[in-house]
Amino acid sequence: MNILESVFVIVNKMGAAEKRYFKLYSSRHIQKGATFYNSLFDILNDLNVDEVYVQKNRSSEKRIFREQVIIDRINLAKDKEHFKNHTRYLYKHIVRSLEFFYADKDGKFKLRHLLNEIDILLSKNLTEVARGKIKKAKVLAKKDHDSFAYLELLTLERKLIRRYERKNVDLLLDTIQEESNESLDALKQYINTLNLYDTLHINILHGNTPSVKLRETLDEVEEILSKHQFSDITPSFEFHNLVAIATLGFNFYYHRKEFEKTLYYLNQGIQLFERNKRLIKVDPDKYITFHYNYAIIAMALGRFNEIEDLLLKMKKTNSFSTSEDFSLKLRLFQQTYRIELLYNYYTRNFEKSIALVPVITKGMKEFRNDLPPMLRATFCHNISLAFFRTKDYETALDWVNQILIIESVNNLRSKVQVFTRLLQIMLHFELNNYGVVAEYLVPSFLQLIKKFKRDNILTSILSSCKKFVRGVRKSCYAIKEKRKMIFEDLAKELTPDLENTEFLELLEWLQQKAK
């Protein structure tokens, strides 16, 4: 990503208040060439993402940044050779303006700004003013349970004692040492918990063969979790370690498929934030993720009565943070709508899912460059199912086709890819495209699944999928009465294999066609 693309992306992700603040900042701080920089900013702000990015080719989702589109809109008669330097200068001032914009906001930015301010005051020998700021920053660091910042502040206090104090030095140093030990102990526990979590998560994520190290980690995690008891009080600097323990417990028991215990640790993580609401501003992402994982597992366990409250709390997270936080808006879009679509699917409220389509479509366009391809495919998949269930087969097929053009998804041997192809077959069948199903789609599907490795997690279901598509192909050539019998026999044969799987949709479709 070159510097011009970086500036374009930042400008397009800035909120309205951030942009207004930059205008004020530039009028005060950019003297020479201010008109040029403001003009460049306005051009970048007015350009649509689709004007600047173009698809590499029709079969690829990769998009190429077209720098020339921006350059063509700028009068570079005098500044052409210095354009890159001007762009870097604009980038620097945009970032600087954002630093000032967030300096007085609550949360992590305020403490960082205070630390920078203290360094400046000390460099000018304004020690008394610096002492007052250090005292204020320590209160803030304690509220945020930020042991890193607190230790930095204690180090600055030590420096001031060495240089300027002559009375009660021993007492002052003892106090600082006690505070240092407290924050260091909390920090060590936090780092140790993080290390255990990372070892566990990375090995499980990559499906690594259990090693001596992993077995030792699992034993240590089990011991820590068995001894730890959550309470209603959060000791100083313990918050982040407790959140890490809740995350560790969630991953550990999820790996062991003990889902009630998994929900217990996720709920503890949620309660930690709700007892310390200020910390939601510091790490809203973690707060949302606890809710998201809780909702996914609760739905798998059939606990649908809890989902609406979870969704409501997730959506309110935005009120704890600045509305200009792009990454928070992205996270909320990804996770709340995914849960809502799943909830509507499980509770058979397909019309509610269809009602969400305009807002999801708008979000998918807004976050196009930031949504992972697999998540885009998941949205399309759930929406296509809603239209399929309400018998709007042509619209469902449009959404299926959107999945099939996502290159990286189609290169993955995944459940999404397999089910999308099966859904495509069912939709074309419903649209009476029997020739397309029998002569093209079924052979294409059978060819596709040959590429799947024998040890793939889908292996157990693929034989049933083969029987399904071959049965559908056979029915394409049969008369109406015979077709009904084919579906009836196929439904009976596949019931034991499909009824408790994610491919239940196939079985329900067969049963409906057999009526």
Tab-separated table of N, CA and C in Angstrom, residues 133-248:
chain	number	residue	atom	x	y	z
A	133	LYS	N	0.443	16.333	36.852
A	133	LYS	CA	-0.022	15.504	35.728
A	133	LYS	C	0.226	14.017	35.999
A	134	ILE	N	1.355	13.707	36.641
A	134	ILE	CA	1.659	12.304	36.983
A	134	ILE	C	0.612	11.767	37.960
A	135	LYS	N	0.253	12.586	38.933
A	135	LYS	CA	-0.764	12.185	39.910
A	135	LYS	C	-2.100	11.907	39.212
A	136	LYS	N	-2.455	12.795	38.288
A	136	LYS	CA	-3.706	12.627	37.533
A	136	LYS	C	-3.644	11.367	36.661
A	137	ALA	N	-2.486	11.162	36.030
A	137	ALA	CA	-2.321	10.008	35.143
A	137	ALA	C	-2.354	8.692	35.920
A	138	LYS	N	-1.826	8.693	37.154
A	138	LYS	CA	-1.838	7.469	37.969
A	138	LYS	C	-3.273	7.069	38.323
A	139	VAL	N	-4.101	8.065	38.638
A	139	VAL	CA	-5.514	7.787	38.938
A	139	VAL	C	-6.185	7.166	37.713
A	140	LEU	N	-5.882	7.743	36.554
A	140	LEU	CA	-6.457	7.254	35.298
A	140	LEU	C	-5.972	5.838	34.982
A	141	ALA	N	-4.669	5.591	35.181
A	141	ALA	CA	-4.092	4.265	34.916
A	141	ALA	C	-4.700	3.211	35.837
A	142	LYS	N	-4.963	3.589	37.090
A	142	LYS	CA	-5.601	2.645	38.017
A	142	LYS	C	-7.030	2.332	37.590
A	143	LYS	N	-7.748	3.371	37.175
A	143	LYS	CA	-9.122	3.152	36.703
A	143	LYS	C	-9.145	2.240	35.489
A	144	ASP	N	-8.128	2.400	34.609
A	144	ASP	CA	-8.048	1.592	33.392
A	144	ASP	C	-7.352	0.250	33.613
A	145	HIS	N	-6.883	0.005	34.861
A	145	HIS	CA	-6.136	-1.220	35.184
A	145	HIS	C	-4.936	-1.386	34.242
A	146	ASP	N	-4.297	-0.249	33.925
A	146	ASP	CA	-3.173	-0.245	32.979
A	146	ASP	C	-1.857	-0.296	33.743
A	147	SER	N	-1.392	-1.508	34.025
A	147	SER	CA	-0.159	-1.658	34.812
A	147	SER	C	1.067	-1.209	34.024
A	148	PHE	N	1.050	-1.325	32.698
A	148	PHE	CA	2.173	-0.850	31.877
A	148	PHE	C	2.379	0.651	32.088
A	149	ALA	N	1.301	1.429	31.909
A	149	ALA	CA	1.387	2.877	32.063
A	149	ALA	C	1.723	3.251	33.508
A	150	TYR	N	1.162	2.511	34.466
A	150	TYR	CA	1.406	2.811	35.880
A	150	TYR	C	2.882	2.638	36.228
A	151	LEU	N	3.494	1.583	35.715
A	151	LEU	CA	4.931	1.365	35.956
A	151	LEU	C	5.770	2.473	35.334
A	152	GLU	N	5.360	2.929	34.153
A	152	GLU	CA	6.076	4.036	33.501
A	152	GLU	C	5.989	5.301	34.357
A	153	LEU	N	4.813	5.546	34.922
A	153	LEU	CA	4.619	6.723	35.775
A	153	LEU	C	5.433	6.611	37.069
A	154	LEU	N	5.512	5.419	37.648
A	154	LEU	CA	6.322	5.206	38.858
A	154	LEU	C	7.802	5.429	38.564
A	155	THR	N	8.243	5.032	37.388
A	155	THR	CA	9.634	5.259	36.980
A	155	THR	C	9.925	6.756	36.888
A	156	LEU	N	8.974	7.524	36.364
A	156	LEU	CA	9.140	8.984	36.301
A	156	LEU	C	9.183	9.579	37.708
A	157	GLU	N	8.342	9.060	38.607
A	157	GLU	CA	8.363	9.541	40.002
A	157	GLU	C	9.712	9.266	40.661
A	158	ARG	N	10.272	8.090	40.407
A	158	ARG	CA	11.601	7.758	40.949
A	158	ARG	C	12.643	8.772	40.468
A	159	LYS	N	12.574	9.096	39.181
A	159	LYS	CA	13.528	10.052	38.610
A	159	LYS	C	13.424	11.407	39.309
A	160	LEU	N	12.186	11.843	39.568
A	160	LEU	CA	11.985	13.131	40.249
A	160	LEU	C	12.499	13.092	41.688
A	161	ILE	N	12.310	11.952	42.368
A	161	ILE	CA	12.817	11.810	43.747
A	161	ILE	C	14.337	11.892	43.757
A	162	ARG	N	14.977	11.195	42.827
A	162	ARG	CA	16.451	11.208	42.754
A	162	ARG	C	16.986	12.626	42.554
A	163	ARG	N	16.299	13.395	41.714
A	163	ARG	CA	16.821	14.712	41.354
A	163	ARG	C	16.480	15.826	42.341
A	164	TYR	N	15.281	15.748	42.952
A	164	TYR	CA	14.803	16.931	43.660
A	164	TYR	C	14.448	16.720	45.135
A	165	GLU	N	14.229	15.477	45.578
A	165	GLU	CA	13.787	15.267	46.960
A	165	GLU	C	14.979	15.164	47.908
A	166	ARG	N	14.830	15.760	49.085
A	166	ARG	CA	15.865	15.662	50.128
A	166	ARG	C	15.285	15.140	51.445
A	167	LYS	N	13.982	15.223	51.622
A	167	LYS	CA	13.343	14.785	52.855
A	167	LYS	C	12.461	13.566	52.599
A	168	ASN	N	12.401	12.705	53.616
A	168	ASN	CA	11.522	11.509	53.560
A	168	ASN	C	11.746	10.660	52.307
A	169	VAL	N	12.981	10.616	51.831
A	169	VAL	CA	13.291	9.892	50.597
A	169	VAL	C	13.003	8.397	50.754
A	170	ASP	N	13.434	7.827	51.910
A	170	ASP	CA	13.224	6.385	52.137
A	170	ASP	C	11.747	6.027	52.113
A	171	LEU	N	10.924	6.850	52.766
A	171	LEU	CA	9.489	6.603	52.819
A	171	LEU	C	8.862	6.675	51.420
A	172	LEU	N	9.277	7.682	50.669
A	172	LEU	CA	8.758	7.853	49.303
A	172	LEU	C	9.135	6.668	48.412
A	173	LEU	N	10.409	6.231	48.537
A	173	LEU	CA	10.875	5.104	47.721
A	173	LEU	C	10.180	3.800	48.112
A	174	ASP	N	9.974	3.620	49.430
A	174	ASP	CA	9.261	2.406	49.891
A	174	ASP	C	7.838	2.356	49.329
A	175	THR	N	7.177	3.515	49.325
A	175	THR	CA	5.811	3.589	48.787
A	175	THR	C	5.798	3.237	47.301
A	176	ILE	N	6.760	3.797	46.575
A	176	ILE	CA	6.841	3.523	45.130
A	176	ILE	C	7.151	2.052	44.879
A	177	GLN	N	8.030	1.480	45.730
A	177	GLN	CA	8.382	0.068	45.551
A	177	GLN	C	7.169	-0.844	45.785
A	178	GLU	N	6.378	-0.510	46.801
A	178	GLU	CA	5.159	-1.291	47.073
A	178	GLU	C	4.195	-1.232	45.882
A	179	GLU	N	4.024	-0.008	45.362
A	179	GLU	CA	3.142	0.151	44.199
A	179	GLU	C	3.697	-0.593	42.986
A	180	SER	N	5.035	-0.531	42.836
A	180	SER	CA	5.681	-1.235	41.711
A	180	SER	C	5.488	-2.734	41.817
A	181	ASN	N	5.668	-3.272	43.015
A	181	ASN	CA	5.499	-4.718	43.224
A	181	ASN	C	4.069	-5.155	42.915
A	182	GLU	N	3.104	-4.340	43.352
A	182	GLU	CA	1.693	-4.667	43.116
A	182	GLU	C	1.390	-4.727	41.614
A	183	SER	N	1.824	-3.685	40.886
A	183	SER	CA	1.527	-3.646	39.447
A	183	SER	C	2.356	-4.674	38.679
A	184	LEU	N	3.603	-4.935	39.150
A	184	LEU	CA	4.444	-5.947	38.494
A	184	LEU	C	3.876	-7.352	38.667
A	185	ASP	N	3.388	-7.658	39.869
A	185	ASP	CA	2.780	-8.980	40.111
A	185	ASP	C	1.569	-9.192	39.202
A	186	ALA	N	0.740	-8.136	39.097
A	186	ALA	CA	-0.439	-8.231	38.232
A	186	ALA	C	-0.017	-8.406	36.773
A	187	LEU	N	1.032	-7.683	36.386
A	187	LEU	CA	1.516	-7.754	35.012
A	187	LEU	C	2.082	-9.133	34.686
A	188	LYS	N	2.826	-9.705	35.630
A	188	LYS	CA	3.391	-11.058	35.429
A	188	LYS	C	2.280	-12.091	35.257
A	189	GLN	N	1.260	-12.003	36.111
A	189	GLN	CA	0.124	-12.942	36.003
A	189	GLN	C	-0.565	-12.807	34.645
A	190	TYR	N	-0.737	-11.555	34.219
A	190	TYR	CA	-1.396	-11.289	32.940
A	190	TYR	C	-0.583	-11.862	31.771
A	191	ILE	N	0.732	-11.623	31.774
A	191	ILE	CA	1.610	-12.117	30.697
A	191	ILE	C	1.616	-13.648	30.689
A	192	ASN	N	1.641	-14.260	31.874
A	192	ASN	CA	1.630	-15.726	31.961
A	192	ASN	C	0.320	-16.301	31.405
A	193	THR	N	-0.810	-15.663	31.760
A	193	THR	CA	-2.107	-16.122	31.249
A	193	THR	C	-2.176	-15.966	29.730
A	194	LEU	N	-1.668	-14.818	29.237
A	194	LEU	CA	-1.644	-14.583	27.792
A	194	LEU	C	-0.806	-15.636	27.070
A	195	ASN	N	0.328	-15.991	27.659
A	195	ASN	CA	1.217	-16.987	27.050
A	195	ASN	C	0.514	-18.352	26.961
A	196	LEU	N	-0.187	-18.727	28.028
A	196	LEU	CA	-0.933	-19.989	28.026
A	196	LEU	C	-2.028	-19.959	26.959
A	197	TYR	N	-2.746	-18.821	26.907
A	197	TYR	CA	-3.815	-18.692	25.921
A	197	TYR	C	-3.267	-18.797	24.489
A	198	ASP	N	-2.175	-18.066	24.216
A	198	ASP	CA	-1.606	-18.070	22.858
A	198	ASP	C	-1.127	-19.463	22.457
A	199	THR	N	-0.464	-20.164	23.387
A	199	THR	CA	0.016	-21.522	23.096
A	199	THR	C	-1.156	-22.448	22.781
A	200	LEU	N	-2.191	-22.344	23.599
A	200	LEU	CA	-3.383	-23.190	23.413
A	200	LEU	C	-4.101	-22.837	22.113
A	201	HIS	N	-4.365	-21.550	21.917
A	201	HIS	CA	-5.165	-21.098	20.780
A	201	HIS	C	-4.474	-21.380	19.450
A	202	ILE	N	-3.184	-21.049	19.361
A	202	ILE	CA	-2.470	-21.212	18.089
A	202	ILE	C	-2.360	-22.685	17.708
A	203	ASN	N	-2.081	-23.547	18.676
A	203	ASN	CA	-1.978	-24.982	18.380
A	203	ASN	C	-3.315	-25.566	17.938
A	204	ILE	N	-4.388	-25.154	18.617
A	204	ILE	CA	-5.720	-25.656	18.263
A	204	ILE	C	-6.159	-25.084	16.923
A	205	LEU	N	-5.901	-23.778	16.724
A	205	LEU	CA	-6.300	-23.098	15.490
A	205	LEU	C	-5.694	-23.766	14.267
A	206	HIS	N	-4.412	-24.128	14.368
A	206	HIS	CA	-3.722	-24.722	13.226
A	206	HIS	C	-3.806	-26.248	13.211
A	207	GLY	N	-4.555	-26.805	14.166
A	207	GLY	CA	-4.742	-28.251	14.196
A	207	GLY	C	-3.444	-29.016	14.364
A	208	ASN	N	-2.517	-28.431	15.132
A	208	ASN	CA	-1.210	-29.070	15.312
A	208	ASN	C	-1.329	-30.376	16.080
A	209	THR	N	-0.470	-31.320	15.750
A	209	THR	CA	-0.430	-32.597	16.470
A	209	THR	C	-0.030	-32.331	17.920
A	210	PRO	N	-0.767	-32.867	18.887
A	210	PRO	CA	-0.432	-32.624	20.297
A	210	PRO	C	1.032	-32.918	20.596
A	211	SER	N	1.708	-31.939	21.166
A	211	SER	CA	3.121	-32.071	21.519
A	211	SER	C	3.246	-32.102	23.034
A	212	VAL	N	4.464	-32.366	23.509
A	212	VAL	CA	4.716	-32.355	24.961
A	212	VAL	C	4.384	-30.975	25.518
A	213	LYS	N	4.791	-29.925	24.767
A	213	LYS	CA	4.535	-28.543	25.190
A	213	LYS	C	3.036	-28.276	25.319
A	214	LEU	N	2.267	-28.723	24.317
A	214	LEU	CA	0.816	-28.489	24.339
A	214	LEU	C	0.159	-29.260	25.480
A	215	ARG	N	0.585	-30.511	25.692
A	215	ARG	CA	-0.002	-31.299	26.796
A	215	ARG	C	0.305	-30.661	28.143
A	216	GLU	N	1.539	-30.153	28.292
A	216	GLU	CA	1.912	-29.462	29.537
A	216	GLU	C	1.063	-28.201	29.717
A	217	THR	N	0.840	-27.480	28.612
A	217	THR	CA	0.016	-26.263	28.662
A	217	THR	C	-1.408	-26.593	29.080
A	218	LEU	N	-1.975	-27.641	28.495
A	218	LEU	CA	-3.343	-28.051	28.835
A	218	LEU	C	-3.455	-28.407	30.317
A	219	ASP	N	-2.449	-29.097	30.836
A	219	ASP	CA	-2.454	-29.460	32.266
A	219	ASP	C	-2.377	-28.210	33.136
A	220	GLU	N	-1.520	-27.264	32.733
A	220	GLU	CA	-1.364	-26.030	33.510
A	220	GLU	C	-2.640	-25.195	33.471
A	221	VAL	N	-3.259	-25.121	32.300
A	221	VAL	CA	-4.510	-24.363	32.152
A	221	VAL	C	-5.593	-24.963	33.041
A	222	GLU	N	-5.722	-26.291	33.011
A	222	GLU	CA	-6.742	-26.960	33.817
A	222	GLU	C	-6.528	-26.692	35.303
A	223	GLU	N	-5.272	-26.684	35.715
A	223	GLU	CA	-4.961	-26.420	37.130
A	223	GLU	C	-5.338	-24.988	37.514
A	224	ILE	N	-4.980	-24.014	36.651
A	224	ILE	CA	-5.295	-22.606	36.931
A	224	ILE	C	-6.811	-22.393	37.004
A	225	LEU	N	-7.532	-22.965	36.044
A	225	LEU	CA	-8.985	-22.779	36.002
A	225	LEU	C	-9.679	-23.450	37.186
A	226	SER	N	-9.145	-24.585	37.622
A	226	SER	CA	-9.764	-25.299	38.750
A	226	SER	C	-9.591	-24.525	40.061
A	227	LYS	N	-8.504	-23.749	40.174
A	227	LYS	CA	-8.228	-23.004	41.410
A	227	LYS	C	-8.870	-21.622	41.424
A	228	HIS	N	-9.092	-21.061	40.217
A	228	HIS	CA	-9.541	-19.667	40.161
A	228	HIS	C	-11.040	-19.529	40.453
A	229	GLN	N	-11.358	-18.526	41.260
A	229	GLN	CA	-12.759	-18.208	41.560
A	229	GLN	C	-13.006	-16.735	41.222
A	230	PHE	N	-14.000	-16.469	40.389
A	230	PHE	CA	-14.345	-15.075	40.076
A	230	PHE	C	-15.145	-14.488	41.235
A	231	SER	N	-14.952	-13.185	41.480
A	231	SER	CA	-15.721	-12.513	42.533
A	231	SER	C	-16.325	-11.231	41.970
A	232	ASP	N	-17.157	-10.581	42.775
A	232	ASP	CA	-17.816	-9.344	42.330
A	232	ASP	C	-16.892	-8.138	42.435
A	233	ILE	N	-15.730	-8.308	43.049
A	233	ILE	CA	-14.783	-7.196	43.227
A	233	ILE	C	-13.587	-7.428	42.305
A	234	THR	N	-13.167	-6.361	41.614
A	234	THR	CA	-12.002	-6.456	40.730
A	234	THR	C	-10.836	-5.718	41.372
A	235	PRO	N	-9.822	-6.448	41.926
A	235	PRO	CA	-8.675	-5.783	42.559
A	235	PRO	C	-7.902	-4.921	41.566
A	236	SER	N	-7.104	-3.988	42.093
A	236	SER	CA	-6.310	-3.096	41.244
A	236	SER	C	-5.453	-3.876	40.261
A	237	PHE	N	-5.465	-3.453	39.027
A	237	PHE	CA	-4.657	-3.999	37.929
A	237	PHE	C	-4.978	-5.459	37.588
A	238	GLU	N	-6.045	-6.003	38.162
A	238	GLU	CA	-6.382	-7.411	37.909
A	238	GLU	C	-7.349	-7.597	36.736
A	239	PHE	N	-7.969	-6.504	36.289
A	239	PHE	CA	-9.036	-6.637	35.293
A	239	PHE	C	-8.580	-7.394	34.043
A	240	HIS	N	-7.472	-6.962	33.434
A	240	HIS	CA	-7.044	-7.546	32.161
A	240	HIS	C	-6.634	-9.011	32.318
A	241	ASN	N	-6.073	-9.355	33.477
A	241	ASN	CA	-5.728	-10.761	33.723
A	241	ASN	C	-6.997	-11.598	33.887
A	242	LEU	N	-7.999	-11.042	34.567
A	242	LEU	CA	-9.264	-11.769	34.746
A	242	LEU	C	-9.978	-11.978	33.408
A	243	VAL	N	-9.914	-10.961	32.546
A	243	VAL	CA	-10.485	-11.102	31.196
A	243	VAL	C	-9.740	-12.190	30.427
A	244	ALA	N	-8.394	-12.205	30.588
A	244	ALA	CA	-7.591	-13.227	29.910
A	244	ALA	C	-7.925	-14.624	30.434
A	245	ILE	N	-8.181	-14.746	31.752
A	245	ILE	CA	-8.561	-16.049	32.328
A	245	ILE	C	-9.931	-16.490	31.782
A	246	ALA	N	-10.870	-15.541	31.679
A	246	ALA	CA	-12.191	-15.860	31.116
A	246	ALA	C	-12.053	-16.339	29.668
A	247	THR	N	-11.180	-15.674	28.916
A	247	THR	CA	-10.944	-16.055	27.510
A	247	THR	C	-10.271	-17.426	27.436
A	248	LEU	N	-9.320	-17.647	28.332
A	248	LEU	CA	-8.616	-18.929	28.398
A	248	LEU	C	-9.599	-20.063	28.720
